[in-house]
Amino acid sequence: MLHQLRQPGVVLISSLGFGVFNLFARSSIYVLHGFPRLDDAGLFGFIKVALATKIFSRWATRVTAISQLTYLANAAFFGIRSHRIIGNPFISQESLTRKEARNEIIRVLYVGRLVGVKRVEQIVRGFLLAVQQEPRLHLEIVGSGPEEHSLRKLADHPSISFAGSMPNSEALAKMSQSDIFISLAEGENFGITFVEALASGCYLVCPTSGGHLDWVVDYPQVAYVKNIFDPKEVAESILEAVKKLDCPRKPLDAEWNLNVARKYDALILEAVNEKARKSIS
């Protein structure tokens, strides 16, 4: 494998810890999938990830970030600049289950880790206010994590259920059966679950900050939360999404993955050409 990485026409694309292979590759692209956070990784994890990202980026021929937020955070705080901003691909729409007709229950879904930075507590507090005004609402929380026990105590309500962790295919099936997808992580690096939810036909409730703002603003079926720590405002956004259910929605771009592939093709060619120029000089 290491011998193949030295071939002129081979470009290694890596991210996270796999960036160590950039050292052995003739041409490489390092993908910045996010940035270290003290409130998520702790001090030791923050330092470890920051140093590793800095080193792996220096070894790479080209660096790309998955969102403007990811680009800005890495450039401003760690001095790591990207040559491009290229979003993530997602599971093709053909693999998603067809959405069932909506019945008397309005299904709200969260999928993700149950940790502080995902702001699931804020989702629950807002939902508890919203369901008082709209009894048809039901919130299902998919995922697990250190906050699960405290969240279950907070969410002691018949209209809230926990499904635990499940394979991605099953989570996508849940999306296809849901009406509204909600996530309030204000520092989301990209928001791939928002993409999957839109492809599944869900309406969205999301914060007004995060990597998802690079593209989600193009879709009308979105309710925004400006202050995620205000349960009343979260509830109002959930109820706004309920009102939007009767409005037309814009389908997710059918060429999403193709556009991502085209951008990587251009970046790969750029990386190969740069190494060729350096070899000649």
mmCIF file of C-alpha atoms in Angstrom:
data_model
loop_
_atom_site.group_PDB
_atom_site.id
_atom_site.type_symbol
_atom_site.label_atom_id
_atom_site.label_comp_id
_atom_site.label_asym_id
_atom_site.label_seq_id
_atom_site.Cartn_x
_atom_site.Cartn_y
_atom_site.Cartn_z
ATOM 1 C CA MET A 1 0.000 0.000 0.000
ATOM 2 C CA LEU A 2 2.730 2.504 0.940
ATOM 3 C CA HIS A 3 4.468 1.802 -2.377
ATOM 4 C CA GLN A 4 1.258 2.592 -4.260
ATOM 5 C CA LEU A 5 0.979 5.944 -2.454
ATOM 6 C CA ARG A 6 4.238 7.019 -4.102
ATOM 7 C CA GLN A 7 2.908 6.573 -7.636
ATOM 8 C CA PRO A 8 2.593 9.875 -9.610
ATOM 9 C CA GLY A 9 -1.079 9.394 -10.478
ATOM 10 C CA VAL A 10 -2.226 8.365 -6.991
ATOM 11 C CA VAL A 11 -3.731 10.975 -4.658
ATOM 12 C CA LEU A 12 -4.500 10.011 -1.068
ATOM 13 C CA ILE A 13 -7.624 11.603 0.446
ATOM 14 C CA SER A 14 -7.613 11.366 4.237
ATOM 15 C CA SER A 15 -9.150 12.920 7.320
ATOM 16 C CA LEU A 16 -8.900 12.717 11.097
ATOM 17 C CA GLY A 17 -6.189 10.299 12.301
ATOM 18 C CA PHE A 18 -5.756 8.768 8.853
ATOM 19 C CA GLY A 19 -3.846 11.909 7.950
ATOM 20 C CA VAL A 20 -0.707 10.153 9.198
ATOM 21 C CA PHE A 21 -0.572 8.430 5.786
ATOM 22 C CA ASN A 22 -0.005 11.837 4.167
ATOM 23 C CA LEU A 23 3.634 11.423 5.169
ATOM 24 C CA PHE A 24 3.989 8.469 2.800
ATOM 25 C CA ALA A 25 1.921 9.789 -0.123
ATOM 26 C CA ARG A 26 3.374 11.564 -3.118
ATOM 27 C CA SER A 27 0.174 13.650 -3.432
ATOM 28 C CA SER A 28 -2.491 13.968 -0.773
ATOM 29 C CA ILE A 29 -5.618 15.868 0.205
ATOM 30 C CA TYR A 30 -6.472 16.337 3.861
ATOM 31 C CA VAL A 31 -10.134 16.948 4.689
ATOM 32 C CA LEU A 32 -10.918 19.128 7.700
ATOM 33 C CA HIS A 33 -14.101 17.579 9.089
ATOM 34 C CA GLY A 34 -14.254 19.916 12.053
ATOM 35 C CA PHE A 35 -12.167 21.546 14.749
ATOM 36 C CA PRO A 36 -11.279 20.630 18.345
ATOM 37 C CA ARG A 37 -13.529 21.936 21.125
ATOM 38 C CA LEU A 38 -12.706 22.110 24.820
ATOM 39 C CA ASP A 39 -16.346 21.551 25.752
ATOM 40 C CA ASP A 40 -16.401 18.315 23.776
ATOM 41 C CA ALA A 41 -12.905 16.804 23.874
ATOM 42 C CA GLY A 42 -11.515 18.145 27.166
ATOM 43 C CA LEU A 43 -8.113 19.827 27.498
ATOM 44 C CA PHE A 44 -5.972 16.791 26.610
ATOM 45 C CA GLY A 45 -8.160 15.823 23.662
ATOM 46 C CA PHE A 46 -8.235 19.425 22.463
ATOM 47 C CA ILE A 47 -4.426 19.688 22.430
ATOM 48 C CA LYS A 48 -3.995 16.254 20.830
ATOM 49 C CA VAL A 49 -6.460 16.907 18.001
ATOM 50 C CA ALA A 50 -5.174 20.447 17.392
ATOM 51 C CA LEU A 51 -1.555 19.290 17.070
ATOM 52 C CA ALA A 52 -2.419 16.292 14.912
ATOM 53 C CA THR A 53 -4.576 18.386 12.579
ATOM 54 C CA LYS A 54 -1.825 20.977 12.252
ATOM 55 C CA ILE A 55 0.796 18.333 11.391
ATOM 56 C CA PHE A 56 -1.382 16.339 8.989
ATOM 57 C CA SER A 57 -2.387 19.521 7.149
ATOM 58 C CA ARG A 58 1.247 20.545 6.735
ATOM 59 C CA TRP A 59 2.040 17.161 5.182
ATOM 60 C CA ALA A 60 -0.841 17.368 2.693
ATOM 61 C CA THR A 61 -0.553 18.719 -0.847
ATOM 62 C CA ARG A 62 -3.991 20.283 -0.583
ATOM 63 C CA VAL A 63 -6.401 20.928 2.321
ATOM 64 C CA THR A 64 -10.166 21.233 2.066
ATOM 65 C CA ALA A 65 -12.791 22.104 4.686
ATOM 66 C CA ILE A 66 -16.350 20.775 4.726
ATOM 67 C CA SER A 67 -17.948 24.164 5.518
ATOM 68 C CA GLN A 68 -17.200 27.840 5.897
ATOM 69 C CA LEU A 69 -17.427 27.455 9.683
ATOM 70 C CA THR A 70 -14.841 24.670 9.627
ATOM 71 C CA TYR A 71 -12.598 26.751 7.379
ATOM 72 C CA LEU A 72 -12.873 29.838 9.589
ATOM 73 C CA ALA A 73 -12.309 28.047 12.904
ATOM 74 C CA ASN A 74 -9.207 26.216 11.675
ATOM 75 C CA ALA A 75 -7.756 29.318 9.992
ATOM 76 C CA ALA A 76 -8.494 31.769 12.812
ATOM 77 C CA PHE A 77 -7.579 29.652 15.839
ATOM 78 C CA PHE A 78 -5.020 27.144 14.530
ATOM 79 C CA GLY A 79 -3.502 28.817 11.477
ATOM 80 C CA ILE A 80 -4.676 26.029 9.163
ATOM 81 C CA ARG A 81 -5.909 27.347 5.825
ATOM 82 C CA SER A 82 -7.897 25.389 3.279
ATOM 83 C CA HIS A 83 -7.556 25.548 -0.496
ATOM 84 C CA ARG A 84 -11.245 24.713 -1.005
ATOM 85 C CA ILE A 85 -14.547 24.342 0.823
ATOM 86 C CA ILE A 86 -16.276 21.138 -0.284
ATOM 87 C CA GLY A 87 -19.328 19.758 1.492
ATOM 88 C CA ASN A 88 -19.893 16.123 2.360
ATOM 89 C CA PRO A 89 -21.675 13.577 0.161
ATOM 90 C CA PHE A 90 -24.560 11.606 1.642
ATOM 91 C CA ILE A 91 -26.305 8.299 1.130
ATOM 92 C CA SER A 92 -28.079 8.329 -2.227
ATOM 93 C CA GLN A 93 -31.798 9.075 -2.270
ATOM 94 C CA GLU A 94 -32.505 5.714 -3.910
ATOM 95 C CA SER A 95 -31.519 4.062 -0.599
ATOM 96 C CA LEU A 96 -34.047 6.038 1.432
ATOM 97 C CA THR A 97 -37.434 4.644 2.364
ATOM 98 C CA ARG A 98 -40.430 6.363 0.775
ATOM 99 C CA LYS A 99 -42.202 8.672 3.243
ATOM 100 C CA GLU A 100 -45.538 7.451 4.504
ATOM 101 C CA ALA A 101 -48.607 9.673 4.440
ATOM 102 C CA ARG A 102 -48.800 11.812 7.569
ATOM 103 C CA ASN A 103 -51.411 10.651 10.077
ATOM 104 C CA GLU A 104 -52.831 12.357 13.170
ATOM 105 C CA ILE A 105 -49.412 12.246 14.878
ATOM 106 C CA ILE A 106 -46.808 14.860 13.925
ATOM 107 C CA ARG A 107 -43.514 13.047 14.314
ATOM 108 C CA VAL A 108 -40.450 15.063 15.362
ATOM 109 C CA LEU A 109 -37.075 13.319 15.208
ATOM 110 C CA TYR A 110 -33.579 13.880 16.588
ATOM 111 C CA VAL A 111 -30.671 11.642 15.525
ATOM 112 C CA GLY A 112 -27.212 12.019 17.048
ATOM 113 C CA ARG A 113 -25.036 11.687 20.105
ATOM 114 C CA LEU A 114 -26.531 12.489 23.497
ATOM 115 C CA VAL A 115 -23.788 14.872 24.621
ATOM 116 C CA GLY A 116 -23.778 18.473 25.747
ATOM 117 C CA VAL A 117 -22.573 20.044 22.505
ATOM 118 C CA LYS A 118 -25.542 18.548 20.643
ATOM 119 C CA ARG A 119 -27.970 20.563 22.833
ATOM 120 C CA VAL A 120 -30.499 17.743 23.179
ATOM 121 C CA GLU A 121 -31.575 19.137 26.547
ATOM 122 C CA GLN A 122 -32.629 22.339 24.785
ATOM 123 C CA ILE A 123 -34.615 20.277 22.275
ATOM 124 C CA VAL A 124 -36.486 18.516 25.074
ATOM 125 C CA ARG A 125 -37.226 21.695 27.027
ATOM 126 C CA GLY A 126 -38.543 23.430 23.933
ATOM 127 C CA PHE A 127 -40.587 20.416 22.881
ATOM 128 C CA LEU A 128 -42.257 20.184 26.300
ATOM 129 C CA LEU A 129 -43.599 23.707 25.755
ATOM 130 C CA ALA A 130 -44.570 23.083 22.125
ATOM 131 C CA VAL A 131 -46.573 19.925 22.866
ATOM 132 C CA GLN A 132 -48.755 21.898 25.282
ATOM 133 C CA GLN A 133 -49.981 23.926 22.305
ATOM 134 C CA GLU A 134 -49.913 21.127 19.734
ATOM 135 C CA PRO A 135 -50.843 17.778 21.380
ATOM 136 C CA ARG A 136 -50.329 15.861 18.117
ATOM 137 C CA LEU A 137 -46.561 16.278 18.428
ATOM 138 C CA HIS A 138 -44.360 13.309 19.295
ATOM 139 C CA LEU A 139 -40.581 13.512 19.728
ATOM 140 C CA GLU A 140 -38.368 10.485 19.137
ATOM 141 C CA ILE A 141 -34.710 10.668 20.178
ATOM 142 C CA VAL A 142 -32.320 8.309 18.388
ATOM 143 C CA GLY A 143 -28.816 7.923 19.792
ATOM 144 C CA SER A 144 -26.924 7.309 23.001
ATOM 145 C CA GLY A 145 -24.340 9.061 25.129
ATOM 146 C CA PRO A 146 -23.398 10.224 28.620
ATOM 147 C CA GLU A 147 -26.439 12.506 28.948
ATOM 148 C CA GLU A 148 -28.993 9.804 28.203
ATOM 149 C CA HIS A 149 -29.920 9.184 31.857
ATOM 150 C CA SER A 150 -30.492 12.856 32.693
ATOM 151 C CA LEU A 151 -32.371 13.397 29.432
ATOM 152 C CA ARG A 152 -34.712 10.506 30.166
ATOM 153 C CA LYS A 153 -35.523 12.046 33.552
ATOM 154 C CA LEU A 154 -36.151 15.450 31.973
ATOM 155 C CA ALA A 155 -38.194 13.960 29.133
ATOM 156 C CA ASP A 156 -40.630 12.049 31.343
ATOM 157 C CA HIS A 157 -43.594 12.707 29.072
ATOM 158 C CA PRO A 158 -45.800 10.337 27.036
ATOM 159 C CA SER A 159 -45.045 12.288 23.853
ATOM 160 C CA ILE A 160 -41.277 11.710 24.077
ATOM 161 C CA SER A 161 -39.567 8.380 23.393
ATOM 162 C CA PHE A 162 -35.972 7.165 23.197
ATOM 163 C CA ALA A 163 -34.932 4.630 20.561
ATOM 164 C CA GLY A 164 -31.265 4.228 21.530
ATOM 165 C CA SER A 165 -28.458 3.753 19.021
ATOM 166 C CA MET A 166 -29.152 2.064 15.698
ATOM 167 C CA PRO A 167 -27.453 1.466 12.321
ATOM 168 C CA ASN A 168 -27.509 4.362 9.867
ATOM 169 C CA SER A 169 -29.932 2.523 7.577
ATOM 170 C CA GLU A 170 -32.473 2.259 10.394
ATOM 171 C CA ALA A 171 -31.997 5.915 11.342
ATOM 172 C CA LEU A 172 -32.697 6.876 7.723
ATOM 173 C CA ALA A 173 -35.858 4.791 7.818
ATOM 174 C CA LYS A 174 -36.907 6.748 10.912
ATOM 175 C CA MET A 175 -36.382 9.978 8.973
ATOM 176 C CA SER A 176 -38.585 8.758 6.146
ATOM 177 C CA GLN A 177 -41.373 8.172 8.669
ATOM 178 C CA SER A 178 -40.960 11.553 10.403
ATOM 179 C CA ASP A 179 -42.393 14.952 9.576
ATOM 180 C CA ILE A 180 -39.868 17.246 11.266
ATOM 181 C CA PHE A 181 -36.168 16.784 11.981
ATOM 182 C CA ILE A 182 -34.626 18.894 14.733
ATOM 183 C CA SER A 183 -31.032 19.537 15.800
ATOM 184 C CA LEU A 184 -29.823 22.531 17.821
ATOM 185 C CA ALA A 185 -26.034 22.026 17.755
ATOM 186 C CA GLU A 186 -24.958 25.605 17.065
ATOM 187 C CA GLY A 187 -21.383 24.569 16.250
ATOM 188 C CA GLU A 188 -22.235 21.778 13.792
ATOM 189 C CA ASN A 189 -19.313 21.362 11.403
ATOM 190 C CA PHE A 190 -21.478 20.475 8.418
ATOM 191 C CA GLY A 191 -24.781 18.886 9.427
ATOM 192 C CA ILE A 192 -24.984 15.722 7.334
ATOM 193 C CA THR A 193 -28.135 14.658 9.211
ATOM 194 C CA PHE A 194 -29.851 17.796 7.904
ATOM 195 C CA VAL A 195 -28.997 16.707 4.354
ATOM 196 C CA GLU A 196 -30.326 13.199 4.963
ATOM 197 C CA ALA A 197 -33.470 14.581 6.588
ATOM 198 C CA LEU A 198 -34.181 16.897 3.647
ATOM 199 C CA ALA A 199 -33.629 14.016 1.243
ATOM 200 C CA SER A 200 -36.131 12.017 3.321
ATOM 201 C CA GLY A 201 -38.755 14.740 2.950
ATOM 202 C CA CYS A 202 -38.525 16.143 6.471
ATOM 203 C CA TYR A 203 -39.016 19.757 7.415
ATOM 204 C CA LEU A 204 -36.192 21.135 9.558
ATOM 205 C CA VAL A 205 -35.705 23.001 12.820
ATOM 206 C CA CYS A 206 -32.117 24.219 13.143
ATOM 207 C CA PRO A 207 -30.000 26.970 14.760
ATOM 208 C CA THR A 208 -28.880 30.135 12.973
ATOM 209 C CA SER A 209 -25.209 29.159 13.227
ATOM 210 C CA GLY A 210 -23.226 26.171 12.017
ATOM 211 C CA GLY A 211 -21.873 24.615 8.857
ATOM 212 C CA HIS A 212 -25.356 23.740 7.611
ATOM 213 C CA LEU A 213 -25.985 27.420 6.840
ATOM 214 C CA ASP A 214 -23.760 27.049 3.753
ATOM 215 C CA TRP A 215 -26.637 25.347 1.965
ATOM 216 C CA VAL A 216 -29.778 25.000 4.114
ATOM 217 C CA VAL A 217 -30.760 28.628 3.402
ATOM 218 C CA ASP A 218 -31.679 27.530 -0.132
ATOM 219 C CA TYR A 219 -34.653 25.535 1.183
ATOM 220 C CA PRO A 220 -37.948 27.035 2.399
ATOM 221 C CA GLN A 221 -38.975 24.083 4.594
ATOM 222 C CA VAL A 222 -36.788 25.259 7.479
ATOM 223 C CA ALA A 223 -37.626 26.928 10.810
ATOM 224 C CA TYR A 224 -34.690 28.654 12.498
ATOM 225 C CA VAL A 225 -33.922 29.073 16.203
ATOM 226 C CA LYS A 226 -31.922 32.208 17.014
ATOM 227 C CA ASN A 227 -31.491 31.534 20.743
ATOM 228 C CA ILE A 228 -31.272 27.800 21.327
ATOM 229 C CA PHE A 229 -31.102 28.319 25.111
ATOM 230 C CA ASP A 230 -34.571 29.892 25.220
ATOM 231 C CA PRO A 231 -37.116 27.026 25.466
ATOM 232 C CA LYS A 232 -39.937 29.355 24.423
ATOM 233 C CA GLU A 233 -38.133 30.271 21.201
ATOM 234 C CA VAL A 234 -37.348 26.608 20.485
ATOM 235 C CA ALA A 235 -41.023 25.779 20.982
ATOM 236 C CA GLU A 236 -42.072 28.596 18.633
ATOM 237 C CA SER A 237 -39.736 27.270 15.936
ATOM 238 C CA ILE A 238 -41.141 23.746 16.299
ATOM 239 C CA LEU A 239 -44.663 25.135 15.939
ATOM 240 C CA GLU A 240 -43.522 27.197 12.943
ATOM 241 C CA ALA A 241 -42.284 23.991 11.318
ATOM 242 C CA VAL A 242 -45.678 22.410 11.984
ATOM 243 C CA LYS A 243 -47.340 25.259 10.087
ATOM 244 C CA LYS A 244 -44.897 24.766 7.197
ATOM 245 C CA LEU A 245 -45.991 21.134 6.790
ATOM 246 C CA ASP A 246 -48.885 22.273 4.622
ATOM 247 C CA CYS A 247 -46.592 24.353 2.391
ATOM 248 C CA PRO A 248 -44.682 23.051 -0.664
ATOM 249 C CA ARG A 249 -41.158 21.859 0.005
ATOM 250 C CA LYS A 250 -38.133 22.067 -2.249
ATOM 251 C CA PRO A 251 -36.519 18.667 -2.964
ATOM 252 C CA LEU A 252 -32.857 18.250 -2.145
ATOM 253 C CA ASP A 253 -30.561 18.897 -5.110
ATOM 254 C CA ALA A 254 -30.578 15.670 -7.141
ATOM 255 C CA GLU A 255 -26.957 16.252 -8.185
ATOM 256 C CA TRP A 256 -25.636 16.812 -4.657
ATOM 257 C CA ASN A 257 -23.196 13.915 -4.661
ATOM 258 C CA LEU A 258 -22.212 14.512 -8.289
ATOM 259 C CA ASN A 259 -21.328 18.129 -7.502
ATOM 260 C CA VAL A 260 -19.187 17.008 -4.567
ATOM 261 C CA ALA A 261 -17.403 14.498 -6.812
ATOM 262 C CA ARG A 262 -16.721 17.158 -9.456
ATOM 263 C CA LYS A 263 -15.146 19.460 -6.881
ATOM 264 C CA TYR A 264 -12.891 16.667 -5.631
ATOM 265 C CA ASP A 265 -11.915 15.776 -9.202
ATOM 266 C CA ALA A 266 -10.723 19.348 -9.731
ATOM 267 C CA LEU A 267 -8.828 19.355 -6.443
ATOM 268 C CA ILE A 268 -7.177 16.004 -7.224
ATOM 269 C CA LEU A 269 -5.993 17.302 -10.588
ATOM 270 C CA GLU A 270 -4.650 20.408 -8.879
ATOM 271 C CA ALA A 271 -2.704 18.304 -6.351
ATOM 272 C CA VAL A 272 -1.171 16.096 -9.070
ATOM 273 C CA ASN A 273 -0.174 19.095 -11.161
ATOM 274 C CA GLU A 274 1.482 20.792 -8.210
ATOM 275 C CA LYS A 275 3.648 17.758 -7.484
ATOM 276 C CA ALA A 276 4.525 17.519 -11.172
ATOM 277 C CA ARG A 277 5.613 21.162 -11.270
ATOM 278 C CA LYS A 278 7.767 20.714 -8.179
ATOM 279 C CA SER A 279 9.379 17.600 -9.666
ATOM 280 C CA ILE A 280 10.276 19.474 -12.852
ATOM 281 C CA SER A 281 11.680 22.478 -11.015
#
